[in-house]
Coordinates of C-alpha atoms and ligand atoms in Angstrom, one line a residue:
M1 CA 149.8 6.5 251.4
S2 CA 148.2 4.3 248.9
D3 CA 148.0 4.6 245.1
A4 CA 144.2 4.7 245.4
L5 CA 144.4 7.8 247.7
L6 CA 146.9 9.5 245.3
R7 CA 144.6 8.8 242.4
A8 CA 141.5 10.1 244.2
D9 CA 143.3 13.3 245.3
L10 CA 144.6 14.1 241.8
L11 CA 141.5 13.3 239.9
R12 CA 139.3 15.3 242.3
W13 CA 141.6 18.3 241.8
Y14 CA 141.7 17.8 238.0
A15 CA 137.9 17.8 237.7
K16 CA 137.8 21.3 239.3
A17 CA 141.1 22.9 238.1
K18 CA 141.6 21.7 234.6
R19 CA 142.1 24.4 232.0
D20 CA 139.4 24.9 229.3
L21 CA 141.5 24.0 226.3
P22 CA 140.0 23.7 222.8
W23 CA 141.1 20.1 222.3
R24 CA 139.4 19.1 225.6
R25 CA 136.1 20.1 224.1
N26 CA 134.7 17.2 222.0
P27 CA 137.9 15.1 222.3
S28 CA 137.4 13.0 219.1
P29 CA 140.4 10.9 218.0
Y30 CA 141.2 13.3 215.2
R31 CA 141.1 16.4 217.4
V32 CA 143.2 14.8 220.2
W33 CA 145.7 13.5 217.6
I34 CA 146.2 17.0 216.1
S35 CA 146.6 18.6 219.5
E36 CA 149.1 16.0 220.7
I37 CA 151.3 16.4 217.7
M38 CA 151.1 20.2 217.9
L39 CA 151.9 20.2 221.6
Q40 CA 155.2 18.3 221.1
Q41 CA 158.0 20.8 221.7
T42 CA 155.5 23.7 221.6
T43 CA 153.7 25.6 224.4
V44 CA 149.9 25.6 225.0
A45 CA 149.9 29.4 224.4
A46 CA 151.5 29.0 221.0
V47 CA 149.4 26.0 220.0
T48 CA 145.9 27.3 220.9
P49 CA 145.3 29.8 218.1
K50 CA 147.1 27.6 215.5
Y51 CA 145.1 24.6 216.5
E52 CA 141.8 26.3 216.0
A53 CA 142.9 27.7 212.6
F54 CA 144.2 24.3 211.5
L55 CA 140.9 22.6 212.3
R56 CA 139.0 25.3 210.5
R57 CA 141.0 24.5 207.4
F58 CA 141.2 20.7 207.9
P59 CA 138.1 19.9 210.0
T60 CA 138.2 16.1 209.4
L61 CA 140.8 13.5 208.9
A62 CA 139.6 13.1 205.3
S63 CA 140.1 16.8 204.6
L64 CA 143.7 16.5 205.8
A65 CA 144.3 13.4 203.7
C66 CA 143.0 15.3 200.6
S67 CA 145.3 18.2 201.1
T68 CA 148.7 18.9 199.5
E69 CA 151.9 18.9 201.6
D70 CA 152.4 22.6 200.9
E71 CA 148.9 23.4 202.2
V72 CA 149.5 21.6 205.4
L73 CA 152.9 23.2 205.9
K74 CA 151.4 26.6 205.3
H75 CA 148.9 26.0 208.1
W76 CA 151.7 24.8 210.3
A77 CA 153.6 28.0 209.9
G78 CA 155.1 29.3 213.1
L79 CA 155.0 26.0 215.0
G80 CA 158.4 24.7 213.8
Y81 CA 159.5 21.1 213.6
Y82 CA 157.9 20.8 210.2
S83 CA 158.4 17.0 209.9
R84 CA 155.5 16.8 212.4
A85 CA 153.2 18.4 209.8
R86 CA 154.5 16.1 207.0
N87 CA 154.0 13.0 209.2
L88 CA 150.4 14.2 210.1
R89 CA 149.5 14.2 206.4
R90 CA 151.2 10.9 205.7
A91 CA 149.4 9.3 208.6
A92 CA 146.1 10.7 207.5
L93 CA 146.7 9.1 204.0
T94 CA 147.5 5.8 205.8
V95 CA 144.4 5.9 207.9
V96 CA 142.2 6.5 204.8
A97 CA 144.0 3.7 202.9
D98 CA 144.2 1.1 205.7
H99 CA 141.6 1.9 208.3
D100 CA 138.6 3.2 206.2
G101 CA 139.3 6.7 207.3
D102 CA 138.8 6.0 211.1
F103 CA 141.7 6.7 213.4
P104 CA 142.7 3.2 214.7
S105 CA 141.6 2.4 218.3
E106 CA 144.2 -0.4 218.7
F107 CA 147.5 0.6 220.2
E108 CA 149.8 -1.2 217.8
A109 CA 148.0 0.2 214.8
A110 CA 148.2 3.7 216.1
L111 CA 151.9 3.3 216.9
A112 CA 152.5 2.2 213.3
L113 CA 151.4 5.5 211.9
P114 CA 154.0 8.1 210.9
G115 CA 154.9 10.5 213.7
I116 CA 153.2 8.5 216.5
G117 CA 155.3 7.2 219.3
R118 CA 154.5 5.4 222.5
Y119 CA 153.5 8.7 224.3
T120 CA 151.2 9.9 221.5
A121 CA 149.5 6.5 221.0
G122 CA 148.9 6.3 224.8
A123 CA 147.5 9.9 224.8
I124 CA 145.1 9.4 221.9
L125 CA 143.9 6.0 223.0
S126 CA 143.4 6.9 226.7
I127 CA 141.8 10.4 226.0
A128 CA 139.7 9.7 222.9
F129 CA 139.0 6.0 223.2
K130 CA 139.1 5.8 227.1
K131 CA 141.4 2.8 226.8
P132 CA 143.8 2.0 229.7
H133 CA 147.2 3.1 228.2
P134 CA 149.7 5.0 230.3
L135 CA 151.8 7.8 229.0
V136 CA 155.1 9.5 230.0
D137 CA 156.1 13.0 228.9
G138 CA 158.3 15.7 230.4
N139 CA 155.7 16.8 232.8
V140 CA 155.0 13.3 234.0
I141 CA 158.7 12.6 234.5
R142 CA 159.1 15.7 236.7
V143 CA 156.0 14.9 238.7
F144 CA 157.0 11.3 239.3
S145 CA 160.6 12.2 240.1
R146 CA 159.4 14.5 242.9
L147 CA 156.4 12.5 244.0
F148 CA 158.5 9.3 244.5
G149 CA 161.8 11.0 245.3
L150 CA 163.6 9.6 242.2
K151 CA 167.0 11.0 241.2
G152 CA 167.9 11.3 237.5
R153 CA 167.8 13.6 234.5
A154 CA 164.5 14.0 232.8
K155 CA 166.1 13.6 229.3
D156 CA 168.2 10.5 230.3
P157 CA 166.7 7.5 228.4
A158 CA 167.5 5.2 231.3
F159 CA 165.6 7.4 233.7
V160 CA 162.7 7.8 231.3
K161 CA 162.5 4.0 231.0
K162 CA 162.0 3.7 234.7
M163 CA 158.9 5.9 234.5
W164 CA 156.8 3.7 232.3
P165 CA 156.2 0.9 234.9
L166 CA 155.2 3.6 237.4
A167 CA 152.8 5.1 234.9
E168 CA 151.4 1.6 234.3
R169 CA 151.0 0.9 238.0
L170 CA 149.2 4.1 238.8
L171 CA 146.9 4.1 235.7
P172 CA 143.2 3.7 236.8
R173 CA 141.1 1.3 234.6
T174 CA 138.3 3.8 234.5
K175 CA 138.9 7.3 233.2
P176 CA 142.5 6.6 232.1
G177 CA 142.4 9.7 229.9
D178 CA 141.5 12.0 232.8
W179 CA 144.3 10.5 234.9
N180 CA 146.9 11.0 232.2
Q181 CA 145.7 14.5 231.6
A182 CA 145.6 15.2 235.3
L183 CA 149.3 14.2 235.7
M184 CA 150.3 16.4 232.8
E185 CA 148.1 19.3 234.1
L186 CA 149.7 19.1 237.5
G187 CA 153.2 19.3 235.9
A188 CA 152.2 22.2 233.6
T189 CA 150.4 24.3 236.2
V190 CA 151.5 23.4 239.8
C191 CA 154.6 21.2 239.8
S192 CA 156.5 23.5 237.4
P193 CA 160.2 23.1 236.6
D194 CA 161.2 26.1 238.7
S195 CA 159.5 27.0 242.0
P196 CA 156.7 24.4 242.1
S197 CA 153.6 25.6 244.0
C198 CA 153.7 22.9 246.7
G199 CA 151.4 24.9 249.0
A200 CA 148.6 24.6 246.4
C201 CA 149.4 21.0 245.3
P202 CA 146.6 18.5 245.6
V203 CA 149.1 15.6 246.1
A204 CA 151.5 17.3 248.5
R205 CA 150.7 14.8 251.2
H206 CA 152.0 11.9 249.0
C207 CA 155.1 13.7 247.8
V208 CA 158.6 12.6 248.9
A209 CA 160.3 15.7 247.5
F210 CA 158.0 17.9 249.5
R211 CA 158.5 16.0 252.7
K212 CA 162.3 16.0 252.3
D213 CA 162.5 19.6 250.8
L214 CA 164.0 18.3 247.6
Q215 CA 161.6 19.9 245.1
E216 CA 164.3 22.2 243.7
E217 CA 166.7 19.3 243.2
L218 CA 164.5 16.8 241.4
P219 CA 164.7 15.9 238.7
Q220 CA 168.4 16.7 238.4
P221 CA 169.3 19.6 236.0
E222 CA 170.2 18.7 232.5
A223 CA 173.8 19.2 231.3
T224 CA 173.7 22.5 229.5
R225 CA 174.4 22.5 225.8
E226 CA 175.8 25.5 224.0
P227 CA 173.8 26.4 220.9
I228 CA 175.6 26.0 217.6
P229 CA 176.1 29.3 215.9
V230 CA 175.0 29.6 212.3
R231 CA 175.3 32.7 210.0
W232 CA 173.4 33.0 206.9
T233 CA 173.3 35.8 204.3
C234 CA 170.1 35.6 202.3
L235 CA 169.0 37.5 199.3
W236 CA 166.0 39.6 198.4
I237 CA 165.8 39.4 194.6
E238 CA 162.7 41.1 193.2
K239 CA 161.8 41.7 189.6
N240 CA 158.4 42.9 188.2
R241 CA 156.9 42.6 191.7
K242 CA 158.0 38.9 191.9
V243 CA 160.4 37.6 194.5
L244 CA 162.8 34.8 193.9
L245 CA 162.2 31.9 196.4
W246 CA 164.3 28.8 196.9
R247 CA 163.2 25.3 198.0
R248 CA 165.8 24.0 200.5
S249 CA 166.9 20.5 199.8
A250 CA 166.3 17.4 202.0
K251 CA 170.1 17.4 202.8
E252 CA 170.1 20.8 204.5
R253 CA 170.8 20.8 208.2
L254 CA 167.9 23.2 208.9
L255 CA 164.5 23.9 207.4
K256 CA 164.8 20.9 205.1
N257 CA 162.4 20.8 202.1
L258 CA 160.9 24.2 202.9
W259 CA 160.7 27.2 200.7
G260 CA 162.9 30.1 201.8
L261 CA 164.8 33.1 200.6
P262 CA 167.9 32.0 198.7
E263 CA 171.1 31.9 200.6
S264 CA 174.0 33.7 198.9
G265 CA 176.4 31.2 197.4
K266 CA 173.6 29.0 196.3
I267 CA 172.5 31.3 193.5
G268 CA 174.7 33.3 191.2
A269 CA 173.9 36.8 192.6
I270 CA 176.1 39.2 194.6
P271 CA 174.8 40.4 198.0
G272 CA 174.3 44.2 198.1
R273 CA 172.6 46.6 200.5
L274 CA 171.6 45.3 203.9
L275 CA 167.8 45.3 204.2
A276 CA 167.1 43.4 207.5
R277 CA 168.8 41.3 210.1
T278 CA 167.4 38.9 212.7
A279 CA 168.4 36.3 215.2
H280 CA 166.5 33.1 215.4
A281 CA 166.8 29.7 217.3
I282 CA 166.1 26.4 215.7
T283 CA 166.8 23.1 217.6
H284 CA 170.1 24.0 219.4
H285 CA 171.2 26.3 216.6
A286 CA 171.5 30.0 217.1
L287 CA 171.0 31.6 213.7
S288 CA 172.1 35.1 212.8
V289 CA 170.6 36.0 209.5
E290 CA 171.2 39.0 207.2
L291 CA 168.9 39.8 204.3
R292 CA 170.6 41.7 201.5
E293 CA 169.3 43.1 198.3
A294 CA 170.6 41.5 195.1
A295 CA 170.0 41.6 191.3
G296 CA 168.3 38.6 189.7
P297 CA 170.3 35.8 188.2
E298 CA 170.5 35.7 184.4
G299 CA 169.4 32.9 182.3
E300 CA 167.4 29.8 183.2
L301 CA 166.6 29.3 186.9
P302 CA 167.8 26.2 188.8
T303 CA 165.0 23.8 189.6
E304 CA 165.0 24.8 193.3
A305 CA 164.2 28.4 192.4
K306 CA 160.9 30.0 191.6
W307 CA 159.6 33.6 191.0
V308 CA 156.5 34.2 193.2
P309 CA 154.3 37.3 193.2
R310 CA 155.2 39.5 196.2
E311 CA 151.7 39.3 197.7
K312 CA 151.9 35.5 197.6
I313 CA 155.3 34.8 199.3
R314 CA 153.8 34.3 202.7
D315 CA 152.0 31.2 201.3
Y316 CA 155.5 29.7 200.8
L317 CA 157.6 31.1 203.6
V318 CA 156.2 29.1 206.5
S319 CA 159.1 29.3 208.9
S320 CA 158.8 32.1 211.5
L321 CA 162.4 33.0 210.6
W322 CA 161.3 34.4 207.2
L323 CA 158.2 36.0 208.7
K324 CA 160.4 37.8 211.2
L325 CA 162.7 39.0 208.4
L326 CA 159.7 40.2 206.3
E327 CA 158.4 42.2 209.2
R328 CA 161.7 44.0 209.4
L329 CA 161.8 44.8 205.6
Ligands
SF4_1 FE1 155.4 18.8 242.8 FE2 155.4 20.1 245.2 FE3 153.3 18.7 244.4 FE4 155.5 17.5 245.1 S1 154.2 18.8 246.4 S2 154.2 17.0 243.4 S3 157.1 18.9 244.3 S4 154.1 20.6 243.4

């Protein structure tokens, strides 16, 4: 089978079967960029409502550049990996300063922006500018591994490196954005990690894994990694309807630079009655968090601490860890 037939089969299917996702409507560079950053490490279902709300608050690149970091973090709440939100804002400032506020249409210039790697630059340029740049993400790796019968682990850098020449070879010069999205759509909806729907696959006649019955074996499973257990005791310190919050430092292992409830030991207060308890996962860490009542510290507050009116604390506590704890209060 030729590359041309493979392209034709996949593009025909994509034209009919693609999901109606908000970032596919009016795919301007700004809208595509925001969606691509949000979709890194996060599912379509989790991103969709956040994406629409984020664009209501920051409808243009200029509005994002004019915002404060805290405002952007607040609208990123629940998506995790908060460095993505900080990089978005830093990149918006760079675009305003260096590119007259227009997202750059040249690959090297896009790649130079904070938070944009080879995949994201390829996605934005191919989808929003219709420029012929390939991309490789987890879905594409899985699809290529099966389609071409290639053995390897999807997270092995050497295996990933092998995918780029393939992506370049297959990329059509017209509609490169549709092709890139079709590959990812196939991986997301048909060629899924477990039990791919080969019977409904538009490219089954090209697929080595299907022919050799290797779908379940390719790509090879990742080595399992035990999550690192972390225990925190955090404090609920309330006085005159104000709650004491704590800005975590840049040196913290988790939730760096974000506001949170103070951990006991960081502030001179003794943990008292248990108020709530939750489990939470953050990048290979399994957190077990207790929230305990405590009396306020005496004297001047450390610079990291701040009294915040109770009704305003959700403006600061952006991680879903805190939101889960607050629900249990
Ligand atoms: Fe994936 Fe099956 Fe299609 Fe091959 S035939 S690409 S394994 S869904």
